[in-house]
Amino acid sequence: AQSVTQLGSHVSVSEGALVLLRCNYSSSVPPYLFWYVQYPNQGLQLLLKYTTGATLVKGINGFEAEFKKSETSFHLTKPSAHMSDAAEYFCAVSESSSASKIIFGSGTRLSIRP
Amino acid sequence: EAQVTQNPRYLITVTGKKLTVTCSQNMNHEYMSWYRQDPGLGLRQIYYSMNVEVTDKGDVPEGYKVSRKEKRNFPLILESPSPNQTSLYFCASSFGQGEETQYFGPGTRLLVL
């Protein structure tokens, strides 16, 4: 069965600094990997996802993530943080089967310091 | 506009008083699910439905019921709510599982006294 671990429940960075949110997964078959973002008082929305092909995936709002099979990781990065990036971020994994359900990590709250 | 709607958005109730949270999607999605979000635990799946009249338990189904009589609607029923069901609930829909993107409703914050 698949699982996902997000390191750090809270990350704080200065505006303009690099954002790095860590995600490691466990899966017995090739995984599908997702990052979802939740802004205050809203539902989750997809930031980006990896299914097959290029391991560097670009998403909305300047975010990107790289699938590293050898490290079982899918870390989320953004070169320069903006105040509007303050939100909770969830990494998620499902398996390459149409019947596989998605498993979410516990979330990382990103704060941006002025 | 493509969306998932939930009602009510906020609800305060008392132990044992039956309640229903509605969920509706207008994207013709076959797959729908309910999650609860609790601090430090992320999202945990309560129930899901692969299609009309097909539902199955998720990871935390105890104390909840669902039905899927129409493709667009997937209500969550708490027959006898208890304080440990105080949580933030999300409905989501998609074309399927696996690699499909899930679309989430805005959430329902429930407080059971």
Coordinates of C-alpha atoms in Angstrom, one line a residue:
Chain A
A1 CA 0.0 0.0 0.0
Q2 CA 1.2 3.5 -0.7
S3 CA 1.9 6.2 1.9
V4 CA 3.3 9.7 1.9
T5 CA 5.3 11.7 4.5
Q6 CA 5.6 15.4 4.5
L7 CA 8.6 16.7 6.6
G8 CA 7.8 19.8 8.6
S9 CA 4.2 20.7 9.5
H10 CA 5.1 24.4 9.3
V11 CA 7.6 26.2 7.1
S12 CA 8.4 29.9 7.3
V13 CA 10.3 31.8 4.7
S14 CA 11.0 35.4 3.9
E15 CA 9.3 37.1 0.9
G16 CA 11.6 36.5 -2.1
A17 CA 13.4 33.5 -0.6
L18 CA 13.4 30.0 -1.9
V19 CA 10.4 27.8 -1.0
L20 CA 11.2 24.1 -0.4
L21 CA 8.5 21.7 0.9
R22 CA 9.5 18.1 1.3
C23 CA 7.6 15.0 0.4
N24 CA 8.6 11.4 0.5
Y25 CA 6.4 8.6 -0.7
S26 CA 6.2 4.8 -0.5
S27 CA 4.7 2.8 -3.3
S28 CA 5.1 -0.8 -4.6
V29 CA 4.4 0.2 -8.2
P30 CA 5.1 3.3 -10.2
P31 CA 3.3 6.2 -8.4
Y32 CA 1.2 9.1 -9.5
L33 CA 2.2 12.1 -7.3
F34 CA 0.4 15.3 -6.6
W35 CA 0.7 18.6 -4.8
Y36 CA -2.5 20.3 -3.8
V37 CA -2.8 23.8 -2.2
Q38 CA -5.4 25.0 0.3
Y39 CA -5.8 28.7 0.8
P40 CA -7.5 29.9 3.9
N41 CA -11.2 29.0 4.1
Q42 CA -11.1 27.2 0.7
G43 CA -11.0 23.7 -0.6
L44 CA -7.9 22.1 -2.1
Q45 CA -6.9 22.8 -5.6
L46 CA -4.3 21.0 -7.8
L47 CA -0.9 22.7 -8.0
L48 CA 0.8 20.1 -10.1
K49 CA 1.0 16.4 -10.7
Y50 CA 3.4 13.7 -12.0
T51 CA 2.1 10.8 -13.9
T52 CA 4.7 9.7 -16.5
G53 CA 7.4 11.2 -18.6
A54 CA 9.4 14.2 -17.6
T55 CA 10.4 14.1 -14.0
L56 CA 10.4 17.8 -13.5
V57 CA 6.9 19.0 -13.4
K58 CA 5.8 22.7 -13.5
G59 CA 2.6 23.9 -11.9
I60 CA 0.7 27.0 -11.3
N61 CA 2.0 30.1 -9.6
G62 CA 5.7 29.4 -10.4
F63 CA 5.8 26.1 -8.4
E64 CA 7.6 23.0 -9.6
A65 CA 8.4 19.6 -8.3
E66 CA 10.9 16.9 -9.3
F67 CA 10.1 13.2 -9.1
K68 CA 13.2 11.3 -7.9
K69 CA 12.6 7.6 -7.9
S70 CA 15.9 6.8 -6.3
E71 CA 15.1 9.0 -3.3
T72 CA 11.3 8.3 -3.4
S73 CA 10.8 12.0 -3.2
F74 CA 8.7 14.7 -4.8
H75 CA 9.7 17.9 -3.2
L76 CA 8.0 21.2 -4.1
T77 CA 10.0 24.3 -4.9
K78 CA 9.5 27.9 -5.9
P79 CA 12.5 30.2 -6.5
S80 CA 11.0 33.3 -4.9
A81 CA 8.2 33.3 -2.4
H82 CA 5.4 35.8 -2.6
M83 CA 3.0 36.8 0.2
S84 CA 0.2 35.2 -1.7
D85 CA 1.9 31.8 -1.4
A86 CA 0.9 31.6 2.3
A87 CA -1.3 28.5 2.4
E88 CA -1.3 24.8 3.4
Y89 CA 0.2 22.4 1.0
F90 CA -0.6 18.7 0.7
C91 CA 1.5 16.0 -1.1
A92 CA -0.5 13.0 -2.3
V93 CA 0.2 9.7 -3.9
S94 CA -1.8 7.1 -5.8
E95 CA -0.7 4.1 -7.8
S96 CA -0.7 3.4 -11.5
S97 CA -4.0 1.7 -11.4
S98 CA -7.4 3.1 -12.3
A99 CA -8.7 1.5 -9.1
S100 CA -6.0 3.1 -6.8
K101 CA -7.3 5.7 -4.4
I102 CA -5.3 8.8 -3.5
I103 CA -3.5 9.1 -0.1
F104 CA -2.8 12.5 1.3
G105 CA 0.1 13.6 3.5
S106 CA -0.5 15.5 6.8
G107 CA 0.1 18.9 5.2
T108 CA 2.7 21.7 5.5
R109 CA 1.6 25.2 6.4
L110 CA 3.7 27.8 4.6
S111 CA 4.1 31.2 6.1
I112 CA 5.7 34.1 4.3
R113 CA 7.6 36.8 6.4
P114 CA 7.5 40.4 4.9
Chain B
E1 CA -18.6 27.4 -14.0
A2 CA -17.3 23.9 -13.2
Q3 CA -17.6 23.4 -9.5
V4 CA -18.3 21.2 -6.5
T5 CA -20.7 22.8 -4.0
Q6 CA -21.4 21.8 -0.4
N7 CA -24.0 22.9 2.0
P8 CA -24.1 24.0 4.7
R9 CA -20.6 25.7 5.0
Y10 CA -20.8 25.9 8.8
L11 CA -22.9 23.8 11.1
I12 CA -23.2 23.6 14.9
T13 CA -25.3 20.7 16.2
V14 CA -25.8 18.6 19.4
T15 CA -24.9 15.0 20.0
G16 CA -27.4 12.6 18.5
K17 CA -29.2 15.0 16.2
K18 CA -29.2 13.6 12.6
L19 CA -27.7 15.8 10.0
T20 CA -27.0 15.7 6.2
V21 CA -24.3 17.6 4.4
T22 CA -25.0 17.9 0.7
C23 CA -22.5 17.7 -2.2
S24 CA -23.2 18.4 -5.8
Q25 CA -20.9 18.6 -8.9
N26 CA -21.7 19.8 -12.4
M27 CA -18.7 18.2 -14.2
N28 CA -20.3 14.9 -15.0
H29 CA -17.7 13.1 -12.9
E30 CA -18.2 9.5 -12.1
Y31 CA -16.0 9.4 -8.9
M32 CA -17.0 11.2 -5.8
S33 CA -15.6 11.0 -2.3
W34 CA -15.8 12.6 1.2
Y35 CA -12.9 13.5 3.4
R36 CA -12.4 14.9 6.8
Q37 CA -9.5 17.1 7.6
D38 CA -8.1 17.2 11.2
P39 CA -5.0 19.1 12.4
G40 CA -1.9 17.0 11.9
L41 CA -3.7 14.2 10.2
G42 CA -4.2 15.6 6.7
L43 CA -7.2 14.4 4.7
R44 CA -8.7 11.0 5.5
Q45 CA -11.2 9.4 3.2
I46 CA -14.6 8.6 4.7
Y47 CA -16.5 7.1 1.8
Y48 CA -16.3 7.1 -2.0
S49 CA -18.4 6.3 -4.9
M50 CA -17.3 5.0 -8.3
N51 CA -20.7 5.6 -10.0
V52 CA -24.4 5.8 -9.3
E53 CA -25.5 3.2 -6.7
V54 CA -21.9 2.2 -6.1
T55 CA -20.4 3.3 -2.8
D56 CA -17.6 1.9 -0.6
K57 CA -15.9 2.6 2.7
G58 CA -12.8 4.7 2.9
D59 CA -10.4 4.8 5.8
V60 CA -12.6 6.3 8.5
P61 CA -16.3 5.3 7.7
E62 CA -17.6 4.7 11.2
G63 CA -20.5 6.9 12.1
Y64 CA -21.2 8.0 8.6
K65 CA -23.5 7.0 5.7
V66 CA -23.6 8.1 2.1
S67 CA -25.8 7.5 -0.9
R68 CA -25.4 8.0 -4.6
K69 CA -28.8 8.0 -6.3
E70 CA -27.8 10.6 -8.9
K71 CA -24.5 11.1 -10.6
R72 CA -24.2 14.7 -9.5
N73 CA -25.1 14.3 -5.8
F74 CA -23.3 12.6 -3.0
P75 CA -24.7 13.5 0.4
L76 CA -23.0 12.6 3.7
I77 CA -25.2 11.6 6.5
L78 CA -24.4 11.5 10.2
E79 CA -27.2 9.5 11.8
S80 CA -26.1 10.2 15.4
P81 CA -23.3 12.7 15.5
S82 CA -20.8 12.6 18.3
P83 CA -18.2 15.2 19.4
N84 CA -15.4 13.2 17.8
Q85 CA -17.0 14.0 14.4
T86 CA -16.2 17.7 14.9
S87 CA -14.1 18.4 11.9
L88 CA -13.7 20.1 8.5
Y89 CA -15.4 18.0 5.7
F90 CA -14.6 18.1 2.0
C91 CA -16.4 16.6 -0.9
A92 CA -14.4 15.9 -4.0
S93 CA -15.1 14.6 -7.5
S94 CA -13.1 13.4 -10.5
F95 CA -13.3 11.3 -13.7
G96 CA -11.8 8.4 -11.8
Q97 CA -9.0 7.4 -9.5
G98 CA -5.3 6.8 -10.2
E99 CA -3.9 9.8 -12.1
E100 CA -7.1 11.9 -12.2
T101 CA -7.2 15.3 -10.6
Q102 CA -9.7 15.7 -7.8
Y103 CA -11.9 18.8 -7.6
F104 CA -12.8 19.9 -4.1
G105 CA -15.7 21.7 -2.6
P106 CA -15.2 24.6 -0.3
G107 CA -15.6 22.6 2.9
T108 CA -18.1 22.2 5.7
R109 CA -17.0 23.0 9.2
L110 CA -19.0 20.9 11.7
L111 CA -19.1 21.4 15.4
V112 CA -20.8 18.7 17.5
L113 CA -21.5 19.7 21.1

